């Protein structure tokens, strides 16, 4: 039912910045979680950042490898989420995916249980 679309990927030099966007449409949930994941060739999927909306209040959570460099945020409409990526490194090269799940009561959002996924957007960081 929920359609998730990412955009903003591209190629950038090491040390540069890039901003990804994600739009989740087709839902009217009171509370929900949206997250960014990434996957490089031959590696496991890695959680990047999470943002919570609705019941239980808002909040953010980051993977250790990007903490301090990446920032997740959302517009007032609360169906558009951004990932601001600064100080990019070649190790950040991956396909980045946006994901969505319903949030019930006051349970915190984490990297588990996402049910709707975008197609992914490629981020390439060169030396």
Short mmCIF file of N, CA and C in Angstrom, two decimals:
data_model
loop_
_atom_site.label_atom_id
_atom_site.label_comp_id
_atom_site.label_asym_id
_atom_site.label_seq_id
_atom_site.Cartn_x
_atom_site.Cartn_y
_atom_site.Cartn_z
N UNK A 1 0.81 -1.21 0.00
CA UNK A 1 0.00 0.00 0.00
C UNK A 1 0.84 1.27 0.00
N UNK A 2 2.01 1.22 0.64
CA UNK A 2 2.88 2.38 0.75
C UNK A 2 3.91 2.34 -0.36
N UNK A 3 4.04 3.45 -1.05
CA UNK A 3 5.01 3.59 -2.13
C UNK A 3 6.17 4.44 -1.64
N UNK A 4 7.38 3.91 -1.71
CA UNK A 4 8.57 4.57 -1.21
C UNK A 4 9.51 4.83 -2.37
N UNK A 5 9.95 6.07 -2.52
CA UNK A 5 10.82 6.45 -3.63
C UNK A 5 11.97 7.29 -3.12
N UNK A 6 13.21 6.87 -3.43
CA UNK A 6 14.42 7.64 -3.08
C UNK A 6 14.91 8.41 -4.29
N UNK A 7 15.66 9.47 -4.02
CA UNK A 7 16.32 10.23 -5.07
C UNK A 7 17.52 10.96 -4.48
N UNK A 8 18.37 11.48 -5.35
CA UNK A 8 19.49 12.30 -4.92
C UNK A 8 20.85 11.64 -4.98
N UNK A 9 20.91 10.37 -5.36
CA UNK A 9 22.19 9.70 -5.46
C UNK A 9 23.02 10.24 -6.61
N UNK A 10 24.31 9.92 -6.57
CA UNK A 10 25.22 10.37 -7.61
C UNK A 10 26.65 10.10 -7.22
N UNK A 11 27.57 10.73 -7.93
CA UNK A 11 29.00 10.58 -7.70
C UNK A 11 29.57 11.84 -7.08
N UNK A 12 30.47 11.66 -6.11
CA UNK A 12 31.05 12.80 -5.41
C UNK A 12 32.47 12.43 -4.99
N UNK A 13 33.33 13.44 -4.87
CA UNK A 13 34.69 13.22 -4.40
C UNK A 13 34.72 13.03 -2.88
N UNK A 14 35.70 12.29 -2.41
CA UNK A 14 35.88 12.10 -0.97
C UNK A 14 35.96 13.45 -0.27
N UNK A 15 35.28 13.55 0.87
CA UNK A 15 35.21 14.79 1.61
C UNK A 15 34.03 15.67 1.24
N UNK A 16 33.34 15.32 0.17
CA UNK A 16 32.21 16.09 -0.28
C UNK A 16 30.93 15.72 0.43
N UNK A 17 29.83 16.32 -0.03
CA UNK A 17 28.52 16.14 0.59
C UNK A 17 27.48 15.78 -0.46
N UNK A 18 26.43 15.13 0.01
CA UNK A 18 25.33 14.74 -0.84
C UNK A 18 24.08 14.64 0.02
N UNK A 19 22.92 14.98 -0.53
CA UNK A 19 21.67 14.86 0.21
C UNK A 19 20.70 13.96 -0.55
N UNK A 20 20.23 12.93 0.13
CA UNK A 20 19.25 12.01 -0.42
C UNK A 20 17.85 12.40 0.08
N UNK A 21 16.84 12.14 -0.74
CA UNK A 21 15.46 12.40 -0.38
C UNK A 21 14.64 11.12 -0.50
N UNK A 22 13.62 11.01 0.34
CA UNK A 22 12.73 9.86 0.31
C UNK A 22 11.30 10.33 0.55
N UNK A 23 10.39 9.88 -0.30
CA UNK A 23 8.97 10.20 -0.16
C UNK A 23 8.19 8.91 0.02
N UNK A 24 7.38 8.85 1.08
CA UNK A 24 6.50 7.72 1.34
C UNK A 24 5.07 8.18 1.14
N UNK A 25 4.39 7.60 0.17
CA UNK A 25 3.03 8.00 -0.17
C UNK A 25 2.06 6.84 -0.02
N UNK A 26 0.76 7.16 0.04
CA UNK A 26 -0.27 6.14 0.10
C UNK A 26 -0.61 5.65 1.49
N UNK A 27 -0.27 6.42 2.53
CA UNK A 27 -0.58 6.00 3.90
C UNK A 27 -1.13 7.17 4.70
N UNK A 28 -1.83 6.84 5.79
CA UNK A 28 -2.35 7.83 6.72
C UNK A 28 -2.10 7.38 8.16
N UNK A 29 -0.97 6.75 8.40
CA UNK A 29 -0.67 6.24 9.74
C UNK A 29 -0.41 7.37 10.72
N UNK A 30 -0.90 7.18 11.95
CA UNK A 30 -0.65 8.16 13.00
C UNK A 30 0.83 8.20 13.37
N UNK A 31 1.43 7.03 13.46
CA UNK A 31 2.84 6.94 13.77
C UNK A 31 3.54 6.00 12.81
N UNK A 32 4.79 6.31 12.49
CA UNK A 32 5.54 5.46 11.58
C UNK A 32 7.03 5.70 11.76
N UNK A 33 7.81 4.74 11.26
CA UNK A 33 9.26 4.84 11.25
C UNK A 33 9.72 4.87 9.80
N UNK A 34 10.72 5.70 9.54
CA UNK A 34 11.38 5.69 8.25
C UNK A 34 12.88 5.58 8.48
N UNK A 35 13.55 4.85 7.61
CA UNK A 35 14.96 4.56 7.82
C UNK A 35 15.71 4.52 6.50
N UNK A 36 17.01 4.75 6.61
CA UNK A 36 17.93 4.59 5.50
C UNK A 36 18.83 3.39 5.77
N UNK A 37 18.97 2.54 4.76
CA UNK A 37 19.90 1.43 4.77
C UNK A 37 20.84 1.57 3.57
N UNK A 38 21.94 0.82 3.60
CA UNK A 38 22.82 0.79 2.44
C UNK A 38 23.42 -0.60 2.28
N UNK A 39 23.81 -0.91 1.05
CA UNK A 39 24.41 -2.19 0.76
C UNK A 39 25.43 -2.03 -0.37
N UNK A 40 26.68 -2.36 -0.07
CA UNK A 40 27.74 -2.37 -1.06
C UNK A 40 27.84 -3.77 -1.66
N UNK A 41 28.39 -3.89 -2.87
CA UNK A 41 28.52 -5.21 -3.49
C UNK A 41 29.26 -6.20 -2.61
N UNK A 42 28.69 -7.39 -2.44
CA UNK A 42 29.32 -8.43 -1.66
C UNK A 42 29.24 -8.25 -0.16
N UNK A 43 28.45 -7.31 0.33
CA UNK A 43 28.33 -7.05 1.76
C UNK A 43 26.89 -7.20 2.22
N UNK A 44 26.72 -7.30 3.54
CA UNK A 44 25.39 -7.34 4.12
C UNK A 44 24.77 -5.94 4.15
N UNK A 45 23.46 -5.91 4.20
CA UNK A 45 22.76 -4.64 4.32
C UNK A 45 23.06 -4.02 5.68
N UNK A 46 23.31 -2.72 5.71
CA UNK A 46 23.69 -2.00 6.92
C UNK A 46 22.69 -0.89 7.21
N UNK A 47 22.25 -0.79 8.45
CA UNK A 47 21.40 0.31 8.86
C UNK A 47 22.20 1.59 8.97
N UNK A 48 21.65 2.68 8.44
CA UNK A 48 22.34 3.97 8.40
C UNK A 48 21.72 4.95 9.38
N UNK A 49 20.41 5.18 9.28
CA UNK A 49 19.75 6.17 10.12
C UNK A 49 18.26 5.89 10.19
N UNK A 50 17.63 6.26 11.31
CA UNK A 50 16.21 6.04 11.55
C UNK A 50 15.61 7.32 12.10
N UNK A 51 14.37 7.61 11.71
CA UNK A 51 13.64 8.72 12.29
C UNK A 51 12.23 8.25 12.63
N UNK A 52 11.75 8.64 13.81
CA UNK A 52 10.44 8.24 14.32
C UNK A 52 9.47 9.42 14.29
N UNK A 53 8.21 9.12 13.98
CA UNK A 53 7.15 10.13 13.93
C UNK A 53 5.92 9.58 14.62
N UNK A 54 5.21 10.45 15.38
CA UNK A 54 3.91 10.10 15.94
C UNK A 54 3.95 9.63 17.37
N UNK A 55 3.18 8.56 17.65
CA UNK A 55 3.03 8.05 19.00
C UNK A 55 4.39 7.75 19.62
N UNK A 56 4.61 8.30 20.81
CA UNK A 56 5.88 8.15 21.48
C UNK A 56 6.85 9.27 21.18
N UNK A 57 6.45 10.20 20.34
CA UNK A 57 7.30 11.32 20.01
C UNK A 57 8.30 10.99 18.92
N UNK A 58 9.05 11.99 18.53
CA UNK A 58 10.05 11.82 17.51
C UNK A 58 11.39 11.38 18.08
N UNK A 59 12.33 11.20 17.20
CA UNK A 59 13.65 10.79 17.61
C UNK A 59 14.43 10.26 16.43
N UNK A 60 15.75 10.22 16.58
CA UNK A 60 16.63 9.71 15.53
C UNK A 60 17.62 8.72 16.11
N UNK A 61 18.15 7.88 15.23
CA UNK A 61 19.11 6.86 15.61
C UNK A 61 20.02 6.62 14.42
N UNK A 62 21.34 6.46 14.69
CA UNK A 62 22.32 6.33 13.63
C UNK A 62 23.20 5.10 13.80
N UNK A 63 23.60 4.54 12.67
CA UNK A 63 24.61 3.51 12.70
C UNK A 63 25.96 4.09 13.08
N UNK A 64 26.78 3.28 13.74
CA UNK A 64 28.05 3.75 14.27
C UNK A 64 28.97 4.31 13.18
N UNK A 65 28.96 3.71 12.01
CA UNK A 65 29.88 4.10 10.96
C UNK A 65 29.58 5.47 10.36
N UNK A 66 28.38 6.00 10.57
CA UNK A 66 28.01 7.28 9.98
C UNK A 66 27.71 8.35 11.02
N UNK A 67 27.71 7.98 12.29
CA UNK A 67 27.37 8.93 13.35
C UNK A 67 28.35 10.10 13.34
N UNK A 68 27.79 11.31 13.38
CA UNK A 68 28.59 12.51 13.35
C UNK A 68 28.82 13.06 11.95
N UNK A 69 28.55 12.27 10.93
CA UNK A 69 28.72 12.70 9.55
C UNK A 69 27.41 12.82 8.79
N UNK A 70 26.45 11.95 9.11
CA UNK A 70 25.16 11.93 8.42
C UNK A 70 24.07 12.45 9.35
N UNK A 71 23.05 13.10 8.78
CA UNK A 71 21.92 13.60 9.55
C UNK A 71 20.63 13.26 8.83
N UNK A 72 19.69 12.65 9.55
CA UNK A 72 18.37 12.36 9.01
C UNK A 72 17.39 13.41 9.52
N UNK A 73 16.48 13.85 8.65
CA UNK A 73 15.52 14.87 9.01
C UNK A 73 14.26 14.68 8.18
N UNK A 74 13.20 15.42 8.53
CA UNK A 74 11.96 15.33 7.78
C UNK A 74 11.28 16.70 7.70
N UNK A 75 10.46 16.87 6.67
CA UNK A 75 9.68 18.08 6.51
C UNK A 75 8.48 18.05 7.44
N UNK A 76 7.80 19.20 7.57
CA UNK A 76 6.59 19.27 8.39
C UNK A 76 5.50 18.34 7.89
N UNK A 77 5.46 18.09 6.60
CA UNK A 77 4.48 17.16 6.03
C UNK A 77 4.66 15.75 6.55
N UNK A 78 5.85 15.43 7.03
CA UNK A 78 6.19 14.16 7.68
C UNK A 78 6.08 12.94 6.78
N UNK A 79 6.01 13.15 5.49
CA UNK A 79 6.10 12.03 4.57
C UNK A 79 7.32 12.14 3.66
N UNK A 80 8.15 13.14 3.89
CA UNK A 80 9.38 13.32 3.15
C UNK A 80 10.55 13.35 4.13
N UNK A 81 11.52 12.49 3.90
CA UNK A 81 12.69 12.36 4.78
C UNK A 81 13.95 12.59 3.97
N UNK A 82 14.95 13.21 4.60
CA UNK A 82 16.21 13.50 3.95
C UNK A 82 17.35 12.83 4.70
N UNK A 83 18.41 12.54 3.98
CA UNK A 83 19.65 12.08 4.57
C UNK A 83 20.76 12.99 4.07
N UNK A 84 21.24 13.88 4.94
CA UNK A 84 22.35 14.75 4.62
C UNK A 84 23.65 14.02 4.94
N UNK A 85 24.48 13.82 3.93
CA UNK A 85 25.72 13.07 4.08
C UNK A 85 26.89 14.02 3.87
N UNK A 86 27.69 14.21 4.91
CA UNK A 86 28.86 15.06 4.87
C UNK A 86 30.13 14.24 5.09
N UNK A 87 31.26 14.82 4.73
CA UNK A 87 32.56 14.17 4.91
C UNK A 87 32.55 12.75 4.34
N UNK A 88 32.05 12.62 3.13
CA UNK A 88 31.90 11.31 2.53
C UNK A 88 33.25 10.64 2.27
N UNK A 89 33.27 9.33 2.44
CA UNK A 89 34.46 8.51 2.25
C UNK A 89 34.18 7.46 1.19
N UNK A 90 35.21 6.94 0.53
CA UNK A 90 34.98 5.86 -0.43
C UNK A 90 34.22 4.67 0.15
N UNK A 91 34.39 4.40 1.45
CA UNK A 91 33.67 3.30 2.10
C UNK A 91 32.17 3.55 2.18
N UNK A 92 31.73 4.78 1.94
CA UNK A 92 30.30 5.07 1.92
C UNK A 92 29.64 4.67 0.60
N UNK A 93 30.43 4.27 -0.38
CA UNK A 93 29.89 3.86 -1.67
C UNK A 93 28.98 2.66 -1.50
N UNK A 94 27.74 2.79 -1.95
CA UNK A 94 26.75 1.73 -1.80
C UNK A 94 25.46 2.15 -2.49
N UNK A 95 24.53 1.20 -2.59
CA UNK A 95 23.16 1.53 -2.94
C UNK A 95 22.43 1.86 -1.65
N UNK A 96 21.81 3.02 -1.60
CA UNK A 96 21.10 3.47 -0.40
C UNK A 96 19.60 3.27 -0.59
N UNK A 97 18.98 2.64 0.40
CA UNK A 97 17.56 2.32 0.36
C UNK A 97 16.82 3.06 1.46
N UNK A 98 15.64 3.55 1.13
CA UNK A 98 14.72 4.11 2.12
C UNK A 98 13.65 3.08 2.44
N UNK A 99 13.26 2.99 3.71
CA UNK A 99 12.28 2.01 4.14
C UNK A 99 11.27 2.64 5.09
N UNK A 100 10.10 2.02 5.19
CA UNK A 100 8.97 2.53 5.96
C UNK A 100 8.30 1.39 6.72
N UNK A 101 7.87 1.67 7.95
CA UNK A 101 7.01 0.74 8.68
C UNK A 101 6.10 1.50 9.62
N UNK A 102 4.94 0.91 9.90
CA UNK A 102 4.02 1.48 10.87
C UNK A 102 4.62 1.40 12.27
N UNK A 103 4.34 2.40 13.09
CA UNK A 103 4.77 2.44 14.48
C UNK A 103 3.55 2.45 15.38
N UNK A 104 3.47 1.51 16.32
CA UNK A 104 2.34 1.39 17.23
C UNK A 104 2.73 1.82 18.63
N UNK A 105 1.85 2.53 19.29
CA UNK A 105 2.04 2.99 20.66
C UNK A 105 3.36 3.75 20.80
N UNK A 106 4.12 3.41 21.81
CA UNK A 106 5.35 4.15 22.11
C UNK A 106 6.61 3.33 21.88
N UNK A 107 6.50 2.28 21.12
CA UNK A 107 7.66 1.46 20.80
C UNK A 107 8.64 2.25 19.94
N UNK A 108 9.90 2.25 20.34
CA UNK A 108 10.92 3.00 19.63
C UNK A 108 11.20 2.40 18.26
N UNK A 109 11.58 3.25 17.33
CA UNK A 109 11.97 2.80 16.01
C UNK A 109 13.43 2.36 16.01
N UNK A 110 13.70 1.26 15.33
CA UNK A 110 15.07 0.79 15.16
C UNK A 110 15.23 0.31 13.71
N UNK A 111 16.22 -0.54 13.46
CA UNK A 111 16.48 -0.99 12.09
C UNK A 111 15.73 -2.26 11.71
N UNK A 112 14.81 -2.71 12.55
CA UNK A 112 14.11 -3.98 12.31
C UNK A 112 12.66 -3.77 11.89
N UNK A 113 12.14 -4.69 11.12
CA UNK A 113 10.72 -4.78 10.86
C UNK A 113 10.16 -3.93 9.74
N UNK A 114 11.00 -3.42 8.87
CA UNK A 114 10.50 -2.56 7.79
C UNK A 114 9.83 -3.38 6.70
N UNK A 115 8.68 -2.90 6.25
CA UNK A 115 7.82 -3.66 5.35
C UNK A 115 7.68 -3.06 3.96
N UNK A 116 8.05 -1.81 3.80
CA UNK A 116 7.98 -1.15 2.50
C UNK A 116 9.33 -0.54 2.18
N UNK A 117 9.79 -0.79 0.96
CA UNK A 117 11.14 -0.40 0.56
C UNK A 117 11.15 0.30 -0.78
N UNK A 118 12.05 1.27 -0.92
CA UNK A 118 12.27 1.88 -2.21
C UNK A 118 13.19 1.02 -3.08
N UNK A 119 13.39 1.46 -4.31
CA UNK A 119 14.22 0.72 -5.25
C UNK A 119 15.71 0.95 -5.05
N UNK A 120 16.08 1.98 -4.32
CA UNK A 120 17.48 2.27 -4.06
C UNK A 120 18.03 3.35 -4.97
N UNK A 121 19.04 4.06 -4.48
CA UNK A 121 19.73 5.07 -5.26
C UNK A 121 21.23 4.91 -5.02
N UNK A 122 22.01 4.94 -6.10
CA UNK A 122 23.44 4.67 -6.03
C UNK A 122 24.20 5.90 -5.57
N UNK A 123 25.08 5.71 -4.59
CA UNK A 123 26.01 6.74 -4.14
C UNK A 123 27.43 6.21 -4.35
N UNK A 124 28.23 6.97 -5.09
CA UNK A 124 29.61 6.58 -5.38
C UNK A 124 30.54 7.69 -4.92
N UNK A 125 31.49 7.35 -4.05
CA UNK A 125 32.45 8.31 -3.52
C UNK A 125 33.83 7.90 -4.01
N UNK A 126 34.50 8.77 -4.72
CA UNK A 126 35.82 8.48 -5.28
C UNK A 126 36.91 9.19 -4.49
N UNK A 127 38.13 8.62 -4.55
CA UNK A 127 39.27 9.19 -3.85
C UNK A 127 39.77 10.44 -4.54
#
